[in-house]
CSV table of C-alpha atoms in Angstrom, one decimal:
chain,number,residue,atom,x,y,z
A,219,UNK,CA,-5.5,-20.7,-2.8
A,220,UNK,CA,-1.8,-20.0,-3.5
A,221,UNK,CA,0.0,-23.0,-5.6
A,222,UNK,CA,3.4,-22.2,-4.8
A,223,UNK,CA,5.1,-21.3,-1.4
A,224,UNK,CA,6.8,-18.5,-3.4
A,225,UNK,CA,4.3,-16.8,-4.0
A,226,UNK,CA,2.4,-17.4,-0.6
A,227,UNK,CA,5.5,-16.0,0.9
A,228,UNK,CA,6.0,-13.2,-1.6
A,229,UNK,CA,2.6,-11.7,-0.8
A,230,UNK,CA,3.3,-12.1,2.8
A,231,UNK,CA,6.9,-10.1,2.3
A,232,UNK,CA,4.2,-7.2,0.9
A,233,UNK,CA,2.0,-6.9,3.8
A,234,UNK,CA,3.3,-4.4,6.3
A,235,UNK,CA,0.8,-6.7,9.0
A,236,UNK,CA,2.1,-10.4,9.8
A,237,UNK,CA,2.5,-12.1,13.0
A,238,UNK,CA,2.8,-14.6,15.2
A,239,UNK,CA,3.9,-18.5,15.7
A,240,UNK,CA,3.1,-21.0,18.5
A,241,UNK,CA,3.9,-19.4,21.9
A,242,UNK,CA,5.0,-21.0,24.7
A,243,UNK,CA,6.3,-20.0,28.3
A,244,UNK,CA,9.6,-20.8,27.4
A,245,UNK,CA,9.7,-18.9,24.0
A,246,UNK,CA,8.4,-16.3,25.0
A,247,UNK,CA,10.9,-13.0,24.4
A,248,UNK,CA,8.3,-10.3,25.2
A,249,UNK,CA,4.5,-9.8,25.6
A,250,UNK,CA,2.2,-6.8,23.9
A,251,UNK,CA,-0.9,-6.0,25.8
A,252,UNK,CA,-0.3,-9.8,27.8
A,253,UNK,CA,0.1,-11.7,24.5
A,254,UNK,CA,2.8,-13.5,23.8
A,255,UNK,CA,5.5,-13.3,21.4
A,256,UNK,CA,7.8,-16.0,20.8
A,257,UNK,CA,11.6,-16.8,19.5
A,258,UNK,CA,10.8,-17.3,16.3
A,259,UNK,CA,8.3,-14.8,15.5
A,260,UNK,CA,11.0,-11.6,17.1
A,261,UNK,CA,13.4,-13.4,14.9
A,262,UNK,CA,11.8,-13.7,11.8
A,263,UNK,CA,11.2,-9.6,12.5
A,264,UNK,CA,14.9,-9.2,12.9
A,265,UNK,CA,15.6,-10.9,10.0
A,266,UNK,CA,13.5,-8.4,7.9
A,267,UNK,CA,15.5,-5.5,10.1
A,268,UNK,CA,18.6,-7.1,8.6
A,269,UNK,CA,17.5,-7.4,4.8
A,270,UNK,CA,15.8,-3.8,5.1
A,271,UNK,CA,18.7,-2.0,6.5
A,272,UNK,CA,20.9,-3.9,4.0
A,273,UNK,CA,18.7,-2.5,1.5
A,274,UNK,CA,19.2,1.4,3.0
A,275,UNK,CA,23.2,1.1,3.0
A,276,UNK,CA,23.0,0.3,-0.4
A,277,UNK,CA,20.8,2.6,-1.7
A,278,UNK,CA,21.8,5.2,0.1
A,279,UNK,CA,25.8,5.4,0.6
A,280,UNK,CA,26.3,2.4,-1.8
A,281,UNK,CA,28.4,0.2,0.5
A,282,UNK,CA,27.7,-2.2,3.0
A,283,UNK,CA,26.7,-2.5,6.6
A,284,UNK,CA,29.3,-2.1,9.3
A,285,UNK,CA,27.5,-4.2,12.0
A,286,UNK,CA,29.6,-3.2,14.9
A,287,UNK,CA,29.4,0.6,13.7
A,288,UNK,CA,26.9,3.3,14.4
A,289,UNK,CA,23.8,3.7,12.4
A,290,UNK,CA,23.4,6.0,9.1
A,291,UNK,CA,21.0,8.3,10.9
A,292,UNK,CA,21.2,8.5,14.5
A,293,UNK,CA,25.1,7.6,16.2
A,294,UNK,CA,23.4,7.0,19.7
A,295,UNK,CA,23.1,3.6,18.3
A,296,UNK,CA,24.6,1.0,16.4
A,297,UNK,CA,23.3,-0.8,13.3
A,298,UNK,CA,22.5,-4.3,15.3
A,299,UNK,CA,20.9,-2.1,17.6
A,300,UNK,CA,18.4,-0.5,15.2
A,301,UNK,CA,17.8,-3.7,13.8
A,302,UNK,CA,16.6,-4.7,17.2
A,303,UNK,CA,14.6,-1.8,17.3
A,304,UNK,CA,13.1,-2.3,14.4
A,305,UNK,CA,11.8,-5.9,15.3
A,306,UNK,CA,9.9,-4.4,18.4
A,307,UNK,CA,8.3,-1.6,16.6
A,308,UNK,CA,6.8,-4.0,14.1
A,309,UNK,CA,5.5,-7.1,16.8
A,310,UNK,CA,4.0,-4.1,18.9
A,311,UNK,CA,2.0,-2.9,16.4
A,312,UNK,CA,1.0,-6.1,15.3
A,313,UNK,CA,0.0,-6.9,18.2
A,314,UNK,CA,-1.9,-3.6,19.3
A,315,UNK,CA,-3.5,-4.6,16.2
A,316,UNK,CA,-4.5,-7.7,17.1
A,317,UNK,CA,-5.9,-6.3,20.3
A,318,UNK,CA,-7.9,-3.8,18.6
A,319,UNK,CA,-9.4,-6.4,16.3
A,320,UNK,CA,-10.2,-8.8,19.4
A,321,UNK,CA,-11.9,-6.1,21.0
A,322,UNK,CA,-14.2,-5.3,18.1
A,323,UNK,CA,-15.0,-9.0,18.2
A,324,UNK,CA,-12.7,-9.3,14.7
A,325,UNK,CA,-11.9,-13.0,14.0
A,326,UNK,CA,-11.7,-15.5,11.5
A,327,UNK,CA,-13.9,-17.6,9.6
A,328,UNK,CA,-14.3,-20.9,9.1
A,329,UNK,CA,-13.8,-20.4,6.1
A,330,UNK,CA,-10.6,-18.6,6.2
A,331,UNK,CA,-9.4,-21.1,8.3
A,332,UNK,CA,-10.2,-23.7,5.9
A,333,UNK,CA,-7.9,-21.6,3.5
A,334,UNK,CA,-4.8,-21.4,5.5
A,335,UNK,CA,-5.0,-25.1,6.0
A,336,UNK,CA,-5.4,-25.0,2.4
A,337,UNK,CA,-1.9,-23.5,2.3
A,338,UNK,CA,-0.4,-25.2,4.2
A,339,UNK,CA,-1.5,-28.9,2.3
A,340,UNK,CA,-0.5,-27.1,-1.0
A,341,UNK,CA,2.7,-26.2,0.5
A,342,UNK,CA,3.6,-30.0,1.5
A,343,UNK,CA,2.3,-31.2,-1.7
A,344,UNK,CA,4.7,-29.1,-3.6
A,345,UNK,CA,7.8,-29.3,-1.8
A,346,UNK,CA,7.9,-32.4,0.4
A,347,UNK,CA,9.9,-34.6,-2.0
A,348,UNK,CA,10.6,-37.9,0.7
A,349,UNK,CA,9.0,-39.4,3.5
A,350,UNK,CA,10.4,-37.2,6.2
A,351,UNK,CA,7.9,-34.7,5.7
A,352,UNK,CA,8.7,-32.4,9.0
A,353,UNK,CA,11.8,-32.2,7.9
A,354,UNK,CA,11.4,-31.1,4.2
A,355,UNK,CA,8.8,-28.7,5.8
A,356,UNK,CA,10.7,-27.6,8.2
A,357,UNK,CA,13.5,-26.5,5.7
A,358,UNK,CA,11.3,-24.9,3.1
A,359,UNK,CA,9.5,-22.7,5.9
A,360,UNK,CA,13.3,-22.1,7.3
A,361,UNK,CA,14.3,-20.5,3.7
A,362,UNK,CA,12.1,-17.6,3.9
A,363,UNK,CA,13.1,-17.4,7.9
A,364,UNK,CA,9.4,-18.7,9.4
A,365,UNK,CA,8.8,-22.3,11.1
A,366,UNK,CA,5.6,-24.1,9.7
A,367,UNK,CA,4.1,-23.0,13.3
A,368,UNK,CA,5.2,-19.2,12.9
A,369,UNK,CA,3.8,-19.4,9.3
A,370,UNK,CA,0.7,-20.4,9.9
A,371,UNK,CA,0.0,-17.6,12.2
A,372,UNK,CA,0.9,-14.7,10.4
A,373,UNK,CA,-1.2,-15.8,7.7
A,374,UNK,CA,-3.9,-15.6,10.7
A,375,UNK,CA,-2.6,-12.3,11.7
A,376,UNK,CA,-2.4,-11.2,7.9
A,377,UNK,CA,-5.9,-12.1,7.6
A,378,UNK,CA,-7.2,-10.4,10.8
A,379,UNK,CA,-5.2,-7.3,9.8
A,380,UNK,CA,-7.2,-7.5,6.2
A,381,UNK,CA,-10.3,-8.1,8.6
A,382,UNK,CA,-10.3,-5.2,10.9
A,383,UNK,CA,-9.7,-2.7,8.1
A,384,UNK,CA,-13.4,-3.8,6.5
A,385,UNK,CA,-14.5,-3.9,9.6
A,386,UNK,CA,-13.5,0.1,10.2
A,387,UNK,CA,-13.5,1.4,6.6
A,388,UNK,CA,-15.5,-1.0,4.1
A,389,UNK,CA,-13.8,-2.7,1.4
A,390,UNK,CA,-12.6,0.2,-0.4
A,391,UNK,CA,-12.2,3.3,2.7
A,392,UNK,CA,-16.2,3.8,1.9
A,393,UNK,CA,-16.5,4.2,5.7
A,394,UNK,CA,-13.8,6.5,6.2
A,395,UNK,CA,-14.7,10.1,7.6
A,396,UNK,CA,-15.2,12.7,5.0
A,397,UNK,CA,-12.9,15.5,7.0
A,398,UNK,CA,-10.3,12.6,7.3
A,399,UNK,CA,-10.7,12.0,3.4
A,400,UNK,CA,-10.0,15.9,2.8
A,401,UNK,CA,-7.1,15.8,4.7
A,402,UNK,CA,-5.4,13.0,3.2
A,403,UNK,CA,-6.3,14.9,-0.5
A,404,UNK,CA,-4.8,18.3,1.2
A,405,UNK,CA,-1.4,16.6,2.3
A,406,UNK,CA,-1.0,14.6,-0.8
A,407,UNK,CA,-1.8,17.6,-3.0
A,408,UNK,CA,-5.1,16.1,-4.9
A,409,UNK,CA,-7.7,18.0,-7.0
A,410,UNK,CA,-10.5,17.3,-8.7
A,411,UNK,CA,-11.3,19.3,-12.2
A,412,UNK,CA,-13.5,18.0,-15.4
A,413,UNK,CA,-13.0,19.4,-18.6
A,414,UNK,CA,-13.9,19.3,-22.2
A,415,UNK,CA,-11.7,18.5,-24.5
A,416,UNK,CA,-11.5,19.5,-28.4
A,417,UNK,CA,-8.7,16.9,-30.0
A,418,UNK,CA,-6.5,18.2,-32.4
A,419,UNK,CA,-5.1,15.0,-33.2
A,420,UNK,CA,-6.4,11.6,-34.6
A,421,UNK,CA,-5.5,8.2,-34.7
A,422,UNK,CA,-4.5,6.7,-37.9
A,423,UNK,CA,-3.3,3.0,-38.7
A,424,UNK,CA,-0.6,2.5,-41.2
A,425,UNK,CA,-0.4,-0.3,-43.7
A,426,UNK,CA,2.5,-2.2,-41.0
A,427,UNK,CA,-0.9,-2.3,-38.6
A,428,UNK,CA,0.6,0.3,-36.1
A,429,UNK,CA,-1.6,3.1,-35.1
A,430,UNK,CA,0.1,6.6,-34.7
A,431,UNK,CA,-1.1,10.1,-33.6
A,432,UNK,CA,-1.2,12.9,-36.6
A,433,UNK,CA,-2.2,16.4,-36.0
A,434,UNK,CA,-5.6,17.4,-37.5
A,435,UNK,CA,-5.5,20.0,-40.6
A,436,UNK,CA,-5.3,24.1,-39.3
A,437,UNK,CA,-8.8,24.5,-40.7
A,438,UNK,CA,-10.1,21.7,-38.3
A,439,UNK,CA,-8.3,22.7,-35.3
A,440,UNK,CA,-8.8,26.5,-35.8
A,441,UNK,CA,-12.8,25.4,-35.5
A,442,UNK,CA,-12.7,23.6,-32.3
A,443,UNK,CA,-10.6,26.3,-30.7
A,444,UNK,CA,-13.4,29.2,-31.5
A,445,UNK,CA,-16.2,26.3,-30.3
A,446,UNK,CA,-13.8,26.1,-27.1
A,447,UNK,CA,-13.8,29.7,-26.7
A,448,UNK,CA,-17.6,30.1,-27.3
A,449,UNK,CA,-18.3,27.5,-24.9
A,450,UNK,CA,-15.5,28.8,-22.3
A,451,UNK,CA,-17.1,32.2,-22.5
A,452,UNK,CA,-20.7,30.5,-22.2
A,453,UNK,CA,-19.9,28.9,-18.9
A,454,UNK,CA,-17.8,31.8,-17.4
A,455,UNK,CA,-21.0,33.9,-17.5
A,456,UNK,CA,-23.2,32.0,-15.4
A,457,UNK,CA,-23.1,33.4,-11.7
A,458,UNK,CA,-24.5,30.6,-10.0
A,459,UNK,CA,-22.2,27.6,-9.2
A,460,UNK,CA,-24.7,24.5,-9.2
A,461,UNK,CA,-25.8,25.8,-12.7
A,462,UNK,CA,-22.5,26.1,-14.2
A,463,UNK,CA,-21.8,22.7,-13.5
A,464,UNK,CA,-24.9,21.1,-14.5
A,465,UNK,CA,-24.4,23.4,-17.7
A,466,UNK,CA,-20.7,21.7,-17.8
A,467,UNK,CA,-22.1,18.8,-17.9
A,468,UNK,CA,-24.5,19.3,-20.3
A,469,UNK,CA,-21.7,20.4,-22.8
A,470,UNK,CA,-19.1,18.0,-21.9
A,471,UNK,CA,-21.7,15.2,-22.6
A,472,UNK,CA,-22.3,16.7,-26.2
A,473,UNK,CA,-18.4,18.0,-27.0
A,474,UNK,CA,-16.0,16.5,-25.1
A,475,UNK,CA,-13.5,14.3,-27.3
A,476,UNK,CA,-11.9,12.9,-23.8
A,477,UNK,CA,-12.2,9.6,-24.3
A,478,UNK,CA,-12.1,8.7,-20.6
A,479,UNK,CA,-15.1,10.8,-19.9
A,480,UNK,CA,-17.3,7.3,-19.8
A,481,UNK,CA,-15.5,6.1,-16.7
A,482,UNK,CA,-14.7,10.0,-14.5
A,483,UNK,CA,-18.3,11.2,-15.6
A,484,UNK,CA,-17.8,13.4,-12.3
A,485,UNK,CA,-14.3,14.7,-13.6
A,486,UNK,CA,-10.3,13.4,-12.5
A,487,UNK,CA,-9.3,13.3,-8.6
A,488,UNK,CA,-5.5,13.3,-9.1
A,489,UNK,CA,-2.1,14.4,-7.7
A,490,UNK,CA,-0.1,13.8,-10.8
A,491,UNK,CA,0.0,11.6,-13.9
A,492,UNK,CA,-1.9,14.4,-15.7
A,493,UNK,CA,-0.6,16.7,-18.8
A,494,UNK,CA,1.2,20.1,-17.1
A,495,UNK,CA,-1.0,22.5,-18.6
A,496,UNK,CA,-3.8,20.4,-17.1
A,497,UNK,CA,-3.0,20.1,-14.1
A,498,UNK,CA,-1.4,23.7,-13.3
A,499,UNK,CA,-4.6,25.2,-15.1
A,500,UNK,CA,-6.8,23.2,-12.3
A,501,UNK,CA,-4.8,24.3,-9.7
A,502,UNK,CA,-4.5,27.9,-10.7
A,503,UNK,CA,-8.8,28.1,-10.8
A,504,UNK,CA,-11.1,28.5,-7.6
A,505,UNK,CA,-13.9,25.2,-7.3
A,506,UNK,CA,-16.5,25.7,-9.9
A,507,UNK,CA,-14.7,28.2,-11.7
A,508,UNK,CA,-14.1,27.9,-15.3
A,509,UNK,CA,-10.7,28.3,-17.6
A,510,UNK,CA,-10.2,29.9,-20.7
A,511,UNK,CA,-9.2,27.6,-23.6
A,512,UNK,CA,-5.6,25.9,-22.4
A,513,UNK,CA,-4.1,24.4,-24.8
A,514,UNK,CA,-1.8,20.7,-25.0
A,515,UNK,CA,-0.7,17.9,-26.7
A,516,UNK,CA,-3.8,16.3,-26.3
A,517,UNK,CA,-6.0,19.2,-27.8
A,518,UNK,CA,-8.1,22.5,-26.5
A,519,UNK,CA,-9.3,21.9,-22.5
A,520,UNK,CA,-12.2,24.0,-21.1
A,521,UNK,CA,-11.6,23.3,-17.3
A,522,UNK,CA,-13.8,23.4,-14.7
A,523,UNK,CA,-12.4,23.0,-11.0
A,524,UNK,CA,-14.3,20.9,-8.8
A,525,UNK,CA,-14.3,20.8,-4.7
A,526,UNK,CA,-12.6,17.4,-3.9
A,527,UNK,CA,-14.8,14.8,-2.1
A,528,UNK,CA,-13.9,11.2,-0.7
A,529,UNK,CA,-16.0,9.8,-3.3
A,530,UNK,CA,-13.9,10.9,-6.0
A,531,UNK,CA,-12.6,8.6,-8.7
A,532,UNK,CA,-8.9,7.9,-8.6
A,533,UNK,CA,-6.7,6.2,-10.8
A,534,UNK,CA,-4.2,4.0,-9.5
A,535,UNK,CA,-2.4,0.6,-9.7
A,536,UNK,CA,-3.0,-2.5,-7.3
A,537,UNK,CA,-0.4,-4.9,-6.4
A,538,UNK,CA,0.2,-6.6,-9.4
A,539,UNK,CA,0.9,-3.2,-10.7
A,540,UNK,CA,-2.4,-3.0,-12.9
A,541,UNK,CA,-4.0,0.0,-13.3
A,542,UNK,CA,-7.2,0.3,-11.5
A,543,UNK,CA,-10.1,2.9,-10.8
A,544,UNK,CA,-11.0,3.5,-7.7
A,545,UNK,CA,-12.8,6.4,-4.9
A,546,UNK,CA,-10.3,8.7,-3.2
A,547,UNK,CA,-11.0,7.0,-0.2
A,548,UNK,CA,-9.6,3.6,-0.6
A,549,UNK,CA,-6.2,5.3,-0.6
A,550,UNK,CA,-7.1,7.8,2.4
A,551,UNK,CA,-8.1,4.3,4.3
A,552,UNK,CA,-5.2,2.7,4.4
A,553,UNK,CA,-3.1,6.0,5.8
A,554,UNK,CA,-5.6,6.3,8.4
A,555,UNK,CA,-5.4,2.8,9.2
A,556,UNK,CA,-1.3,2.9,9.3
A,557,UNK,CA,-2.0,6.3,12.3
A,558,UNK,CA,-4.3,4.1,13.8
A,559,UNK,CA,-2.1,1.3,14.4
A,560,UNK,CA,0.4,3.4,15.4
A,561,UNK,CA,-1.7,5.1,18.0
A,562,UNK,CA,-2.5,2.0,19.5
A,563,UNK,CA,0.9,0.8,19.4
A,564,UNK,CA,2.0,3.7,21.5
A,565,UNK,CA,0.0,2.7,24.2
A,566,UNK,CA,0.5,-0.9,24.5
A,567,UNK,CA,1.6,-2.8,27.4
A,568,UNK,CA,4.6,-3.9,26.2
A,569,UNK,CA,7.1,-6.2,29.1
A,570,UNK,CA,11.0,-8.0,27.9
A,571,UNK,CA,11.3,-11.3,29.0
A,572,UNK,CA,14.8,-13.2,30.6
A,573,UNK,CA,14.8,-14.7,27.2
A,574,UNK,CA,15.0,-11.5,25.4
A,575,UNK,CA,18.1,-10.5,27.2
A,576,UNK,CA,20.3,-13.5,27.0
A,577,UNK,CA,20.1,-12.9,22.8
A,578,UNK,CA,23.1,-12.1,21.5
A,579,UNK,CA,21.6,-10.5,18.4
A,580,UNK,CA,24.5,-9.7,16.5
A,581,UNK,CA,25.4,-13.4,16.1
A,582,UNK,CA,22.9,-14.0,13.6
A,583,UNK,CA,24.5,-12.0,11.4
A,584,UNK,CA,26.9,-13.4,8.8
A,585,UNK,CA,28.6,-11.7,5.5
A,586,UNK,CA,25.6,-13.2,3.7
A,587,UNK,CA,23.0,-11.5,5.7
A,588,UNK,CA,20.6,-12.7,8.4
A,589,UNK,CA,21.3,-16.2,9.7
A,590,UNK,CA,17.8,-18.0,11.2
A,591,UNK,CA,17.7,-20.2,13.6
A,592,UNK,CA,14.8,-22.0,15.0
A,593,UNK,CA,14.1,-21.9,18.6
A,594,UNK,CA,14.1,-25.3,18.9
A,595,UNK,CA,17.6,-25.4,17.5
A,596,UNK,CA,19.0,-22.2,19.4
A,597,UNK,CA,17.6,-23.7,22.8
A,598,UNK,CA,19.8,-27.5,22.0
A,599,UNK,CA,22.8,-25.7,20.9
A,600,UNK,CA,22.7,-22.9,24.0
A,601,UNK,CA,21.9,-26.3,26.6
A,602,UNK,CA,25.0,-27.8,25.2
């Protein structure tokens, strides 16, 4: 359970998946496959149009958004109106995902809904200071654009979204179709190699307590070059591909310096992040072929390509920016996940309501960015 509404709300800014807030007939802006989307869920989306295409002006041209003038990219509209856009691309594929999941018979737990109520308690713990506690909520959920109501169900959505991928690929893509797999490694130019490696540096610690890197005597590195080359010659004369690699193995268990080789026994699945003569000498060999010594900072590589498999160890970083290892396919997942959604956002039943006309979009738009207001509020001021 989150302690702090910042960082509830900061992990909901990350997902690509929210939705949702209490719906009503009177609302109600538009509905995706017959579910209803209200005011302040379209609005909270608009108000991430706003901040996003903020972000694009000034990382791309460095100057600020004319609101009245055409958009960066395509003068058939202008920047309000992509805005707009934007808010209806991301409810309808919410909601098409939300569809999808209620289909497959996708819903919460008890036990998730415990958490979210969990939330919510922490939330008015931390921030309601006085005894008019709808109104402290009210104005904390306001500050990151949401009502308490709108909140609460795109932590549901969140949740469902987090839900329905398990559901189709396992926790980490384990489900996922091997050819689908593949083709996510193809377009995002992974390969797979192992190698064994001869160092031709060591680590030494100083009297300060700082460990540096010093190159080995010529003697020592002059012998692990010819026991690379003896090894590399070994390997390249064995005709049959299942017994060169078991033969790799065999020698890479026994020579190999790499001190990684403990946790990619099976070899490195990677698309960068690896030493260039590494990686151009893996994607200069055929699978199960074998290099000749390459040489690099690191020491003397005997490389062996590998064919790439969805199964294949990758290392990455999660959310928090640590560096994690994990199979090929928890990253193929999620791309297949993002196609899927769109797929089913393209053919979703999507209808405007009255409401959704009479917005006059551009108005919430001030020199300091997006300006939320709460159905409840728009309604009294527009009835007065």
């Amino acid at each position: 359970m989150k302690k702090t509404i910042a960082l509830v709300l900061a992990l909901m800014m990350l997902c690509t998946c929210m939705a949702g807030c209490a719906k009503t007939e009177e609302d109600t802006v538009m509905t995706v496959n017959g579910t209803a989307v209200s005011y302040d869920e379209y609005m909270f989306w608009f108000g991430q149009a706003v901040s996003e295409l903020t972000k694009l002006y000034q990382q791309y041209s460095g100057t600020t958004v004319d609101w009245d003038g055409k958009f960066l990219f395509d003068t058939d509209m202008t920047n309000v109106d992509w805005c707009v856009k934007r808010a209806s691309q991301s409810v309808i594929r919410l909601h098409a995902m939300e569809s999808k999941a209620d289909e497959l018979g996708v819903k919460l737990t008890d036990e998730e809904k415990d958490a979210i109520d969990d939330e919510i308690a922490q939330i008015e713990k931390t921030y309601v200071t006085d005894s008019d506690t709808n109104t402290d909520l009210k104005a904390v959920f306001a500050s990151y654009n949401y009502t308490q109501d709108s909140y609460i169900t795109q932590r549901t959505l969140n949740q469902i979204y987090n839900d329905l991928f398990v559901e189709l690929y396992g926790e980490q893509g384990e489900k996922l179709d091997e050819e689908k797999a593949l083709s996510y490694a193809e377009e995002n130019n992974y390969v797979t190699s192992a190698h064994i490696l001869f160092l031709t540096t060591k680590e030494v610690t100083g009297s300060d307590g700082k460990t540096t890197s010093e190159e080995l005597p010529q003697s020592e590195k002059d012998e692990k070059k010819a026991k690379a080359t003896e090894i590399a010659a070994e390997l390249q004369a064995i005709t049959d591909d299942a017994k060169r690699w078991e033969r790799f193995k065999e020698l890479m268990d026994e020579y190999s310096e790499d001190p990684g080789k403990e946790s990619f026994p099976e070899g490195y699945c990677f698309n960068s992040g690896m030493v260039e003569e590494y990686d151009t000498a893996s994607r200069n060999l055929k699978e199960y072929e074998v290099s000749g010594v390459v040489e690099s900072s690191f020491g003397y590589h005997v490389i062996m390509r590998l064919p790439t498999k969805g199964t294949d160890l990758v290392s990455t970083y999660n959310s928090n920016y640590q560096q994690i290892t994990v199979p090929l396919t928890y990253l193929a997942a999620p791309s297949d996940y993002d196609a899927q959604i769109s797929d089913w956002a393209d053919d979703a039943t999507v209808k405007y309501t009255s409401l959704y006309d009479k917005i006059d979009f551009a108005s919430f738009i001030t020199d300091d960015g997006f300006n939320f207001v709460p159905y409840e509020d728009y309604k009294d001021n527009k009835n007065k």
